[in-house]
Amino acid sequence: MLIACLLATGAFAATPGADQLRLERRGDVMELRWADAEERLQGTLHPALPREGQPAMLSLHVGAFEGAEFTGPLTLTVHLKDSPAQVTKTLTRDGVNWHTELTFDEPGLYELEIRYQNTHLKVLTGYVTVAAQPLPPELSWGLLVLASGAALVWGVRGAMRRMKAPASPAGTPEAGTAPASTVTVESPASTEARDSTVPPPDAASNR
């Protein structure tokens, strides 16, 4: 009995407090779907892959299976995942749908939270990926040309360096190397021979 109670308590604690929206991409439109025993919510987000700084249009419709038609209000909260900053707005109804325009400040994964109350409060959540703003075509081509030019300059400089430094001949001393100095060492025999050429002094002349 105790184990059953613990399991039931754990299952209740693990149950999320908000229902999850089902998002499915169809072409350039993201479809949102959710339903329970009382109502169903359907909607579209255009474009399917929003980009930072560009507006995206969200349209929602709530249909009741029984009873009176739902007339609102319907609240939407948008925030970047794991970020405390959020934007909350009350959607305006146009015909049978609610419309609003969304603009995302930066790329990343955003959480959409939809709240409305018919018989009781419903809180629905879904996640939308926002892409970064692409580079303008002119800037992309400019960066490509700049990179190609830099690679060409480095290649030409390398080739010129190789042409200016040919291999040195085998017997030629390389530039910057001082020639070896020649030291002449006289032998004792040559010194005696040079001294023997001087005539001895004359004893008679005392010279």
Tab-separated table of C-alpha atoms in Angstrom:
chain	number	residue	atom	x	y	z
A	1	MET	CA	0.000	0.000	0.000
A	2	LEU	CA	2.841	2.368	0.909
A	3	ILE	CA	4.690	1.569	-2.319
A	4	ALA	CA	1.556	2.234	-4.359
A	5	CYS	CA	1.083	5.599	-2.660
A	6	LEU	CA	4.708	6.567	-3.317
A	7	LEU	CA	4.418	5.589	-6.988
A	8	ALA	CA	1.221	7.570	-7.356
A	9	THR	CA	2.816	10.592	-5.684
A	10	GLY	CA	5.856	10.366	-7.953
A	11	ALA	CA	3.703	10.106	-11.068
A	12	PHE	CA	1.695	13.130	-9.995
A	13	ALA	CA	4.863	15.150	-9.326
A	14	ALA	CA	6.337	14.183	-12.698
A	15	THR	CA	3.253	15.285	-14.583
A	16	PRO	CA	3.963	18.621	-16.339
A	17	GLY	CA	1.768	21.531	-15.319
A	18	ALA	CA	1.300	22.709	-18.924
A	19	ASP	CA	0.133	20.814	-21.984
A	20	GLN	CA	2.481	20.629	-24.921
A	21	LEU	CA	1.635	22.011	-28.336
A	22	ARG	CA	2.370	19.847	-31.333
A	23	LEU	CA	4.306	21.757	-33.979
A	24	GLU	CA	4.665	20.452	-37.517
A	25	ARG	CA	6.240	22.201	-40.473
A	26	ARG	CA	4.367	22.258	-43.773
A	27	GLY	CA	6.266	24.159	-46.419
A	28	ASP	CA	6.883	27.681	-45.187
A	29	VAL	CA	4.230	27.442	-42.457
A	30	MET	CA	4.522	25.945	-38.968
A	31	GLU	CA	1.272	24.349	-37.778
A	32	LEU	CA	0.336	24.290	-34.081
A	33	ARG	CA	-2.116	21.690	-32.734
A	34	TRP	CA	-3.495	20.693	-29.348
A	35	ALA	CA	-6.713	19.123	-28.096
A	36	ASP	CA	-8.335	17.729	-24.973
A	37	ALA	CA	-11.840	16.497	-24.201
A	38	GLU	CA	-13.263	20.037	-24.216
A	39	GLU	CA	-11.482	22.128	-26.843
A	40	ARG	CA	-8.913	22.008	-29.543
A	41	LEU	CA	-6.451	24.691	-30.527
A	42	GLN	CA	-5.093	25.119	-34.025
A	43	GLY	CA	-2.767	27.741	-35.382
A	44	THR	CA	-0.084	28.704	-37.878
A	45	LEU	CA	3.221	30.536	-37.670
A	46	HIS	CA	4.552	32.162	-40.843
A	47	PRO	CA	7.339	31.803	-41.774
A	48	ALA	CA	8.020	28.356	-40.356
A	49	LEU	CA	11.629	29.321	-39.552
A	50	PRO	CA	11.575	32.894	-38.232
A	51	ARG	CA	14.747	34.995	-38.323
A	52	GLU	CA	15.972	37.485	-35.777
A	53	GLY	CA	14.755	40.998	-36.419
A	54	GLN	CA	12.157	39.925	-38.990
A	55	PRO	CA	8.416	39.870	-38.204
A	56	ALA	CA	6.505	36.568	-38.069
A	57	MET	CA	2.697	36.224	-38.053
A	58	LEU	CA	0.972	33.938	-35.546
A	59	SER	CA	-2.700	32.988	-35.976
A	60	LEU	CA	-4.651	30.869	-33.467
A	61	HIS	CA	-8.136	29.377	-33.284
A	62	VAL	CA	-9.843	27.751	-30.293
A	63	GLY	CA	-12.816	25.513	-31.010
A	64	ALA	CA	-15.083	24.000	-28.346
A	65	PHE	CA	-16.491	20.509	-28.907
A	66	GLU	CA	-19.557	21.321	-26.800
A	67	GLY	CA	-21.194	24.417	-25.388
A	68	ALA	CA	-20.775	28.042	-26.365
A	69	GLU	CA	-18.090	29.313	-28.696
A	70	PHE	CA	-14.921	30.543	-27.047
A	71	THR	CA	-14.601	34.318	-27.386
A	72	GLY	CA	-11.500	35.073	-25.362
A	73	PRO	CA	-9.421	36.507	-23.972
A	74	LEU	CA	-6.279	34.701	-25.157
A	75	THR	CA	-2.817	35.595	-23.850
A	76	LEU	CA	0.576	34.786	-25.401
A	77	THR	CA	3.948	34.875	-23.610
A	78	VAL	CA	7.211	34.566	-25.549
A	79	HIS	CA	10.692	34.254	-24.086
A	80	LEU	CA	14.070	32.857	-24.987
A	81	LYS	CA	14.639	29.510	-23.294
A	82	ASP	CA	16.477	29.837	-19.957
A	83	SER	CA	16.175	33.629	-20.122
A	84	PRO	CA	14.204	35.618	-17.509
A	85	ALA	CA	13.146	38.321	-19.996
A	86	GLN	CA	9.757	37.731	-21.604
A	87	VAL	CA	7.091	39.463	-23.669
A	88	THR	CA	3.383	39.015	-22.870
A	89	LYS	CA	0.558	40.266	-25.063
A	90	THR	CA	-3.183	39.795	-25.334
A	91	LEU	CA	-4.164	38.724	-28.824
A	92	THR	CA	-6.856	40.549	-30.726
A	93	ARG	CA	-9.608	38.539	-32.368
A	94	ASP	CA	-10.304	39.010	-36.052
A	95	GLY	CA	-13.261	36.933	-37.194
A	96	VAL	CA	-12.847	33.534	-35.592
A	97	ASN	CA	-9.060	33.680	-35.139
A	98	TRP	CA	-6.567	35.538	-32.970
A	99	HIS	CA	-3.634	37.187	-34.721
A	100	THR	CA	-0.424	38.778	-33.568
A	101	GLU	CA	2.915	39.748	-35.032
A	102	LEU	CA	6.096	38.501	-33.377
A	103	THR	CA	9.617	39.881	-33.724
A	104	PHE	CA	12.499	37.979	-32.124
A	105	ASP	CA	15.512	39.993	-31.007
A	106	GLU	CA	18.113	37.221	-31.231
A	107	PRO	CA	18.458	33.665	-32.548
A	108	GLY	CA	17.813	30.657	-30.350
A	109	LEU	CA	15.070	28.418	-28.990
A	110	TYR	CA	11.974	30.333	-27.865
A	111	GLU	CA	9.113	29.116	-25.715
A	112	LEU	CA	5.564	30.063	-26.652
A	113	GLU	CA	3.037	29.938	-23.813
A	114	ILE	CA	-0.666	30.289	-24.651
A	115	ARG	CA	-3.179	30.872	-21.845
A	116	TYR	CA	-6.942	30.987	-22.032
A	117	GLN	CA	-9.867	30.048	-19.809
A	118	ASN	CA	-13.141	28.517	-20.920
A	119	THR	CA	-14.408	25.994	-18.373
A	120	HIS	CA	-11.057	26.217	-16.591
A	121	LEU	CA	-7.588	27.652	-17.178
A	122	LYS	CA	-5.544	26.082	-19.996
A	123	VAL	CA	-1.794	26.664	-20.310
A	124	LEU	CA	-0.180	25.367	-23.516
A	125	THR	CA	3.514	25.521	-24.386
A	126	GLY	CA	5.541	24.953	-27.532
A	127	TYR	CA	9.033	25.725	-28.791
A	128	VAL	CA	10.064	27.630	-31.900
A	129	THR	CA	13.583	27.894	-33.317
A	130	VAL	CA	14.671	31.331	-34.522
A	131	ALA	CA	17.525	31.505	-37.024
A	132	ALA	CA	20.239	34.141	-37.259
A	133	GLN	CA	20.022	36.909	-39.812
A	134	PRO	CA	21.867	35.912	-43.009
A	135	LEU	CA	24.639	38.111	-44.374
A	136	PRO	CA	23.678	40.402	-47.285
A	137	PRO	CA	24.735	38.968	-50.672
A	138	GLU	CA	27.048	41.932	-51.344
A	139	LEU	CA	28.858	41.425	-48.035
A	140	SER	CA	29.159	37.669	-48.593
A	141	TRP	CA	30.735	38.171	-52.029
A	142	GLY	CA	33.021	40.866	-50.635
A	143	LEU	CA	34.327	38.568	-47.898
A	144	LEU	CA	34.878	35.786	-50.441
A	145	VAL	CA	36.821	38.073	-52.805
A	146	LEU	CA	38.896	39.421	-49.905
A	147	ALA	CA	39.817	35.916	-48.747
A	148	SER	CA	40.731	34.851	-52.311
A	149	GLY	CA	42.896	37.958	-52.796
A	150	ALA	CA	44.751	37.363	-49.544
A	151	ALA	CA	45.459	33.749	-50.507
A	152	LEU	CA	46.756	34.878	-53.931
A	153	VAL	CA	49.069	37.509	-52.416
A	154	TRP	CA	50.574	35.030	-49.974
A	155	GLY	CA	51.121	32.526	-52.784
A	156	VAL	CA	52.920	35.076	-55.000
A	157	ARG	CA	55.124	36.250	-52.136
A	158	GLY	CA	56.151	32.691	-51.372
A	159	ALA	CA	57.044	32.030	-55.009
A	160	MET	CA	59.154	35.220	-55.248
A	161	ARG	CA	61.067	34.291	-52.106
A	162	ARG	CA	61.919	30.907	-53.570
A	163	MET	CA	63.118	32.520	-56.833
A	164	LYS	CA	65.349	35.068	-55.041
A	165	ALA	CA	67.200	32.434	-52.993
A	166	PRO	CA	68.899	29.977	-55.496
A	167	ALA	CA	71.127	27.184	-54.236
A	168	SER	CA	74.821	28.161	-53.674
A	169	PRO	CA	77.591	26.332	-55.710
A	170	ALA	CA	79.555	23.662	-53.923
A	171	GLY	CA	82.925	25.512	-53.712
A	172	THR	CA	81.573	29.007	-53.133
A	173	PRO	CA	81.346	30.234	-49.578
A	174	GLU	CA	77.909	31.332	-48.628
A	175	ALA	CA	77.133	34.985	-48.088
A	176	GLY	CA	77.733	36.141	-44.571
A	177	THR	CA	80.512	33.566	-43.965
A	178	ALA	CA	83.945	35.103	-43.313
A	179	PRO	CA	86.798	33.523	-45.380
A	180	ALA	CA	89.178	31.399	-43.393
A	181	SER	CA	92.453	33.236	-42.552
A	182	THR	CA	95.739	31.613	-43.664
A	183	VAL	CA	98.482	31.404	-41.033
A	184	THR	CA	102.052	30.716	-42.238
A	185	VAL	CA	104.249	28.839	-39.794
A	186	GLU	CA	107.946	28.923	-40.506
A	187	SER	CA	110.061	25.868	-39.688
A	188	PRO	CA	113.389	26.141	-37.784
A	189	ALA	CA	115.301	24.947	-40.877
A	190	SER	CA	114.121	27.824	-43.017
A	191	THR	CA	115.047	30.275	-40.243
A	192	GLU	CA	118.635	28.879	-40.112
A	193	ALA	CA	118.974	29.030	-43.878
A	194	ARG	CA	117.980	32.708	-43.909
A	195	ASP	CA	120.474	33.464	-41.147
A	196	SER	CA	123.322	31.630	-42.989
A	197	THR	CA	123.261	34.114	-45.871
A	198	VAL	CA	124.622	36.904	-43.658
A	199	PRO	CA	128.531	36.933	-43.839
A	200	PRO	CA	130.388	36.483	-40.543
A	201	PRO	CA	132.164	39.548	-39.146
A	202	ASP	CA	135.847	40.052	-40.215
A	203	ALA	CA	138.141	39.610	-37.248
A	204	ALA	CA	140.918	41.705	-38.796
A	205	SER	CA	138.758	44.644	-39.547
A	206	ASN	CA	136.931	44.147	-36.328
A	207	ARG	CA	133.786	44.267	-38.285
